[in-house]
mmCIF file of C-alpha atoms in Angstrom:
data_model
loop_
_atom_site.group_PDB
_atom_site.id
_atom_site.type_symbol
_atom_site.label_atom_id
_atom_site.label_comp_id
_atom_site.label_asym_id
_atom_site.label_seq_id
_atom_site.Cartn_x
_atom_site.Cartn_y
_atom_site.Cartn_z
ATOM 1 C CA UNK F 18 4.815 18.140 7.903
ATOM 2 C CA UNK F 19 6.050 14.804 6.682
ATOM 3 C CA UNK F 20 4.341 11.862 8.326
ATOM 4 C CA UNK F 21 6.451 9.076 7.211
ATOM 5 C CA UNK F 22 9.319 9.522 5.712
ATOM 6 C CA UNK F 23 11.843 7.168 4.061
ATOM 7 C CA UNK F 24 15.555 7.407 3.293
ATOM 8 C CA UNK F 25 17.496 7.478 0.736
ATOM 9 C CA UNK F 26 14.771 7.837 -1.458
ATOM 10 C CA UNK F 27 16.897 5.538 -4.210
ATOM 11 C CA UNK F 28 19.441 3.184 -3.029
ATOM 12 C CA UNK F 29 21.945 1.821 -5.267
ATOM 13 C CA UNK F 30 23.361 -1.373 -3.992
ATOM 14 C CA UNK F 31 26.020 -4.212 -5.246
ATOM 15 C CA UNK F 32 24.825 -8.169 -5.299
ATOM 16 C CA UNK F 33 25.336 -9.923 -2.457
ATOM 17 C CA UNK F 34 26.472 -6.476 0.122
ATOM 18 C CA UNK F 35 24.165 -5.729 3.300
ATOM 19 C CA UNK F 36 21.643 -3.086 2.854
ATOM 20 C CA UNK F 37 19.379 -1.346 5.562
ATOM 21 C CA UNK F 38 16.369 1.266 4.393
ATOM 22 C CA UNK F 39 15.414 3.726 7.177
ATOM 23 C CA UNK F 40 12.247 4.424 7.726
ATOM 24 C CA UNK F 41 10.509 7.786 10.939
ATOM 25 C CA UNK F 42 7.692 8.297 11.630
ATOM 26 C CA UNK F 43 6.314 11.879 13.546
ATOM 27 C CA UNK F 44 2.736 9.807 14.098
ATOM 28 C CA UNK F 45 3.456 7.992 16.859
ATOM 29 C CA UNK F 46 1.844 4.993 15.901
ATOM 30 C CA UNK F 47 2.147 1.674 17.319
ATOM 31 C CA UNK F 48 2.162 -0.601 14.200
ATOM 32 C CA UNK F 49 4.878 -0.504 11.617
ATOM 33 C CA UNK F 50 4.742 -2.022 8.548
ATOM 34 C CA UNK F 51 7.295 -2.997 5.296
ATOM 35 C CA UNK F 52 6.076 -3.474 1.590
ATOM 36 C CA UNK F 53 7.603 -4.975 -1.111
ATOM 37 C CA UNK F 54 6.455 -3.908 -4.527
ATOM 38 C CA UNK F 55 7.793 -4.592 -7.716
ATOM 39 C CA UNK F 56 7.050 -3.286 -10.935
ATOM 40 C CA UNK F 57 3.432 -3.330 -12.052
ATOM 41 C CA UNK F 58 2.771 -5.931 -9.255
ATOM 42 C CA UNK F 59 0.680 -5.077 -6.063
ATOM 43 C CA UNK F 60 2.858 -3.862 -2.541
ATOM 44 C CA UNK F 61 3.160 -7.464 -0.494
ATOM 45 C CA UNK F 62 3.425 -7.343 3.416
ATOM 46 C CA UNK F 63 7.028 -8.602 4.360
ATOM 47 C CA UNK F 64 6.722 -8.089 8.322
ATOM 48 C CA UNK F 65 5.282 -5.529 10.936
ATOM 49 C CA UNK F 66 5.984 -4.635 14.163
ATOM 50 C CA UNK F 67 3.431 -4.124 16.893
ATOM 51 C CA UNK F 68 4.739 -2.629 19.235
ATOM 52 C CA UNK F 69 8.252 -4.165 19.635
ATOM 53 C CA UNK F 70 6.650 -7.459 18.983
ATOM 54 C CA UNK F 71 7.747 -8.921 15.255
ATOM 55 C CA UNK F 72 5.450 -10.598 13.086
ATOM 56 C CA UNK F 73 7.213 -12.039 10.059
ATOM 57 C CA UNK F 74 4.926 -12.836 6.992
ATOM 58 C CA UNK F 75 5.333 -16.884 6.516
ATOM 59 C CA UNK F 76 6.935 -16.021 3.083
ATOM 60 C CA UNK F 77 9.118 -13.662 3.207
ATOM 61 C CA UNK F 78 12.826 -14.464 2.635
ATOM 62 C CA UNK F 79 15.264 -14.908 5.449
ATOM 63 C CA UNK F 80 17.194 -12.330 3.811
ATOM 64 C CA UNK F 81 14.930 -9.757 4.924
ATOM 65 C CA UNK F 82 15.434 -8.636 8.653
ATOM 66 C CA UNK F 83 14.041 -6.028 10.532
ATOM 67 C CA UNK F 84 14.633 -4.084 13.248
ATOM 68 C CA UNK F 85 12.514 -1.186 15.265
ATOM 69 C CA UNK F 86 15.270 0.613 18.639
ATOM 70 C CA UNK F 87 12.328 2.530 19.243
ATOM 71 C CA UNK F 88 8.222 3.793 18.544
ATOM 72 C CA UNK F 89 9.654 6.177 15.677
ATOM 73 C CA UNK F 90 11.930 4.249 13.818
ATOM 74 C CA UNK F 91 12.056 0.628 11.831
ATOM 75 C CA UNK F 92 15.108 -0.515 9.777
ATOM 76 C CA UNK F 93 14.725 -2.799 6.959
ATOM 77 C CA UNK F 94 17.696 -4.694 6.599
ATOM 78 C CA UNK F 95 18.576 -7.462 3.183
ATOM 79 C CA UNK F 96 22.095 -9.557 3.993
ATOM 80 C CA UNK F 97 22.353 -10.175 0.905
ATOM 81 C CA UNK F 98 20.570 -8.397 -2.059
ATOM 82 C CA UNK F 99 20.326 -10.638 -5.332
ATOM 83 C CA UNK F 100 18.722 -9.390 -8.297
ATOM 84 C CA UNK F 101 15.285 -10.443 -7.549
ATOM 85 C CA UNK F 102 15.056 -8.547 -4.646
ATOM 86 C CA UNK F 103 15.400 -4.773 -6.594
ATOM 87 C CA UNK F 104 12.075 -3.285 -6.143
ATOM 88 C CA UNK F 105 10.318 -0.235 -3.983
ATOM 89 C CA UNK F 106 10.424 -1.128 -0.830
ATOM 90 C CA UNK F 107 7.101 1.256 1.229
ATOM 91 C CA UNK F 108 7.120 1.608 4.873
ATOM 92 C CA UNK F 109 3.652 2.558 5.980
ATOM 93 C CA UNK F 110 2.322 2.834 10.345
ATOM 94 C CA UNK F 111 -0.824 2.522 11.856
ATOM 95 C CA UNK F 112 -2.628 3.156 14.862
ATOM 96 C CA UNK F 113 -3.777 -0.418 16.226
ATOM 97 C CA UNK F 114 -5.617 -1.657 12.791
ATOM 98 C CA UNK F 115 -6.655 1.951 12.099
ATOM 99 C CA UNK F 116 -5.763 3.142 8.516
ATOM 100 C CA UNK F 117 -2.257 2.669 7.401
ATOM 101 C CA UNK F 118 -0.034 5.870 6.378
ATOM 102 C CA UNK F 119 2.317 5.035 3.852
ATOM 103 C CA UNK F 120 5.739 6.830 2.950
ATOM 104 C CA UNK F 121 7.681 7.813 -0.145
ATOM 105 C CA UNK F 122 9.105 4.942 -0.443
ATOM 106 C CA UNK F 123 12.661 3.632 -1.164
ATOM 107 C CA UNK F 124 13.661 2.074 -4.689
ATOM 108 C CA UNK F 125 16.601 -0.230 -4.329
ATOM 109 C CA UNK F 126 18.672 -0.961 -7.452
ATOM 110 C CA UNK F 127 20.521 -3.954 -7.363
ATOM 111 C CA UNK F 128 23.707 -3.892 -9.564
ATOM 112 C CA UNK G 25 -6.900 -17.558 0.946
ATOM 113 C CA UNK G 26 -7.365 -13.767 0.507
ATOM 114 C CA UNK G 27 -6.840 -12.123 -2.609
ATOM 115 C CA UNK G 28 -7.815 -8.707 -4.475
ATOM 116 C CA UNK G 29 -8.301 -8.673 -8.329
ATOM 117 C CA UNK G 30 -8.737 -5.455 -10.379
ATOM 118 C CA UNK G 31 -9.717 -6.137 -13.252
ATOM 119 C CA UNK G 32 -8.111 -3.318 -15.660
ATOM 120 C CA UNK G 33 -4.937 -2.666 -15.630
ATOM 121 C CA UNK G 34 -4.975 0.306 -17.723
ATOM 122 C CA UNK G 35 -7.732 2.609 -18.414
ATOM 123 C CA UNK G 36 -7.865 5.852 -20.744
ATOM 124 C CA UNK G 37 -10.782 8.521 -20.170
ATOM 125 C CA UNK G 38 -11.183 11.828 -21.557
ATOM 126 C CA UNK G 39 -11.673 14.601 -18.929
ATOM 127 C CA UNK G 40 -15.404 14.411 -17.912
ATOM 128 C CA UNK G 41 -15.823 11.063 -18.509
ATOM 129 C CA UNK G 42 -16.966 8.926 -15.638
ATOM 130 C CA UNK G 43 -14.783 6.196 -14.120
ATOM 131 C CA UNK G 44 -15.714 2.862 -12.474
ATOM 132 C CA UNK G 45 -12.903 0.993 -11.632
ATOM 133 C CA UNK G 46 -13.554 -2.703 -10.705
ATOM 134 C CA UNK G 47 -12.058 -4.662 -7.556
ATOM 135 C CA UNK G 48 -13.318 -8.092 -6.579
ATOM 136 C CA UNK G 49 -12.058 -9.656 -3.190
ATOM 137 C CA UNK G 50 -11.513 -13.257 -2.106
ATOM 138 C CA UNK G 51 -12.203 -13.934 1.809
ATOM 139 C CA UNK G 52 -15.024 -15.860 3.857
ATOM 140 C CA UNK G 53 -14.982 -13.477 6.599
ATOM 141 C CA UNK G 54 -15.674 -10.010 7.780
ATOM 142 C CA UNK G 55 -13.546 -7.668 5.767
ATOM 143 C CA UNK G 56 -12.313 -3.833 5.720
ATOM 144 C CA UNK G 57 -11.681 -2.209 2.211
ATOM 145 C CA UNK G 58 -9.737 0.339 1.008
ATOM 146 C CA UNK G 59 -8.564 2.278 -2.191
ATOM 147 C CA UNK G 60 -5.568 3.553 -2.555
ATOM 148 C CA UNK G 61 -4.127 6.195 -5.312
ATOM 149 C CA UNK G 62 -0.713 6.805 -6.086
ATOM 150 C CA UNK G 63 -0.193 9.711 -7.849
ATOM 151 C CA UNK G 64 2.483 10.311 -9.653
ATOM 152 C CA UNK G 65 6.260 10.311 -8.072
ATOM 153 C CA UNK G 66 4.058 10.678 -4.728
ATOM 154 C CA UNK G 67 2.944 8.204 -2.061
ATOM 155 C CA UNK G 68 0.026 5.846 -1.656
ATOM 156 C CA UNK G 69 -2.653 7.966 0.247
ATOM 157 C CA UNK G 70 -6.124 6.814 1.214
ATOM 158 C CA UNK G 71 -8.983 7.543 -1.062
ATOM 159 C CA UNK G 72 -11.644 5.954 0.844
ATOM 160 C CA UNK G 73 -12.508 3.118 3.308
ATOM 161 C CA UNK G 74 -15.015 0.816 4.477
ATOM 162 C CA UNK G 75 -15.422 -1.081 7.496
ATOM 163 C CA UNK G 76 -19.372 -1.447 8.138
ATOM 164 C CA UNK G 77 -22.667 0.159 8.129
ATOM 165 C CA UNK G 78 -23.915 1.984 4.770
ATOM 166 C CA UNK G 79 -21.894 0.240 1.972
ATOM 167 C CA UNK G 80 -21.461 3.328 -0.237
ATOM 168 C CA UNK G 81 -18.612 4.676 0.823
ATOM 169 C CA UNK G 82 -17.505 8.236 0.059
ATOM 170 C CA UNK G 83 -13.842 9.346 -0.203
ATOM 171 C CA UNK G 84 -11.704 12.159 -1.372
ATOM 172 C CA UNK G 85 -12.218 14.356 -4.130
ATOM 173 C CA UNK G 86 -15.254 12.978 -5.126
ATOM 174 C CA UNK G 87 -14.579 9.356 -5.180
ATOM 175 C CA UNK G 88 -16.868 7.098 -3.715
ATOM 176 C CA UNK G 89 -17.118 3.049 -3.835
ATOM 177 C CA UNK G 90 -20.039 0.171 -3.333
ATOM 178 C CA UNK G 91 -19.586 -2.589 -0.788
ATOM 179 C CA UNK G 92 -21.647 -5.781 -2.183
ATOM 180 C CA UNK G 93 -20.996 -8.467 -0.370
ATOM 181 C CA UNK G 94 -22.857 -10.722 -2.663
ATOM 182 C CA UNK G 95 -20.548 -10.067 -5.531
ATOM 183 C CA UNK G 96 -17.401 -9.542 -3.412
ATOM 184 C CA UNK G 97 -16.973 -6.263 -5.323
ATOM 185 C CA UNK G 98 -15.661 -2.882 -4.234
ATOM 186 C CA UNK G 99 -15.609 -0.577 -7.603
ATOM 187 C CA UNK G 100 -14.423 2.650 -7.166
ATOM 188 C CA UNK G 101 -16.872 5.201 -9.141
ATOM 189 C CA UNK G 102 -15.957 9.215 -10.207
ATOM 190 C CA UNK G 103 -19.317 10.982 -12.469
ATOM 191 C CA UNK G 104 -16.711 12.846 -14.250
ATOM 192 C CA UNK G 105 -12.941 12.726 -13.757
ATOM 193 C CA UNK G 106 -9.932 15.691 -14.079
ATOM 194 C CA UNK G 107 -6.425 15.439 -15.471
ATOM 195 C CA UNK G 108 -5.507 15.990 -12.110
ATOM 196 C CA UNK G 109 -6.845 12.163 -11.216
ATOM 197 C CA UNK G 110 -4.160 10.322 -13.928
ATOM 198 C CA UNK G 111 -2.824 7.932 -10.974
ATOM 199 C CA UNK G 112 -2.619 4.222 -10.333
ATOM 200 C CA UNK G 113 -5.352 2.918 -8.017
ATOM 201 C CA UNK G 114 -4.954 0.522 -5.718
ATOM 202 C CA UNK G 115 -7.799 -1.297 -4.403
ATOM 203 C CA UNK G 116 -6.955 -3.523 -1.089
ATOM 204 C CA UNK G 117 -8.532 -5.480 2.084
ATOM 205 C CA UNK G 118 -8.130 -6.532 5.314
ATOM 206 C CA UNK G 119 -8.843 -9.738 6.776
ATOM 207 C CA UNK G 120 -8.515 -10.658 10.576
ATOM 208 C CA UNK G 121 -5.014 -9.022 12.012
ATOM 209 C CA UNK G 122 -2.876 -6.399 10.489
ATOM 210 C CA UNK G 123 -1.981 -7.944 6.965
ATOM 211 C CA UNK G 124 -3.543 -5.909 3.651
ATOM 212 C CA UNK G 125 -3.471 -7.151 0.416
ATOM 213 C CA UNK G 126 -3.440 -5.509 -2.217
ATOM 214 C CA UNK G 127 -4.612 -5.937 -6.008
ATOM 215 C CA UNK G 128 -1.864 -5.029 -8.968
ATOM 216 C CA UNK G 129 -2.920 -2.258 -9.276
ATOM 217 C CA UNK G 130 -4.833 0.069 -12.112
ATOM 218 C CA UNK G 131 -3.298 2.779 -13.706
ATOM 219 C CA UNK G 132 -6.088 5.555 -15.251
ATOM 220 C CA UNK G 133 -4.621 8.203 -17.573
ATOM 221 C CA UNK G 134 -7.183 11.066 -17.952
ATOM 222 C CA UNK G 135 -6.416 13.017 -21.614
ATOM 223 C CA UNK G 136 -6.990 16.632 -21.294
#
């Protein structure tokens, strides 16, 4: 009965080659979110989607893209990973600006 | 600017001991407030939430958290705690739209 789920669960990925995290949702919520969270440091809002409408967070890199084809699924996508950007990247949905559901999350080694 | 500090970034009880974690919160406006626990190799999940009305909040498994807005605090309180609660606690608001912010975090470690 898995709510939000993420894949891969790890993610092994060289410097500098494109990367895209999955992320499903069975909720059918309308608000899509992706963290970034490094180690020991608090999750930090890249973007969310309402709807199909795309809010980017004024600091978050350029590297980062996103993309949601429909209500159940939202692709994070990095061009090109450097070294600062291995962390856990969380995926989390909400109804309107109801609670937020968070996923496994997806820890992205960058080699 | 918003921001969320917890103050301890580590804690150690003994089973039965009682917890108070602290969170203070930065924001001039109307807020919602949440803890968050991550338990080990699992997701974050909601402990407990407020939005308005009576600001002692009860959550899960016996946690429960004070709203005073005069000291921009939100500690999260347990009269005794398990080994079962070892986690990291994340305590977190929500300004005007959909952004959260989150503190760094506290990690308790509950010795049997």
């Amino acid at each position: 009965d898995a709510m939000v789920i993420q894949n891969p669960r790890y993610q092994v990925t060289q410097f500098g080659k494109p990367v895209t995290l999955s992320c499903s949702q069975t909720l059918n919520h309308n608000v899509m979110y992706w963290y970034q969270q490094k180690s020991s440091q608090a999750p930090k809002l890249l973007f969310h989607y309402y709807d199909k409408d795309f809010n980017n967070e004024a600091d978050t890199p350029d590297n980062f893209q996103s993309r949601r084809p429909n209500t159940s699924f939202c692709f994070l996508d990095i061009r090109s990973p450097g070294l600062g950007d291995a962390a856990m990247y969380l995926c989390a949905t909400s109804r309107e600006e109801e609670t937020q559901y968070f996923g496994p999350g997806t820890r992205l080694l960058v080699l | 600017a918003q921001s969320v500090s917890q103050h301890n970034h580590h804690v150690i009880l003994s089973e039965a001991a009682s917890l108070e974690l602290g969170c203070n919160y930065s924001y001039g406006g109307t807020v919602n407030l949440f803890w968050y626990v991550q338990y080990p190799g699992q997701h974050l999940q909601l402990l407990l939430k407020y939005f308005s009305g009576d600001p002692l909040v009860k959550g899960i498994k016996g946690f429960e958290a004070e709203f005073i807005k005069s000291k921009f605090s939100f500690n999260l309180r347990k009269p005794s705690v398990q080994w079962s609660d070892t986690a990291e606690y994340f305590c977190a608001l929500r300004g005007g739209g959909f952004k959260t912010i989150f503190g760094a975090g506290t990690r308790l470690f509950v010795k049997a």
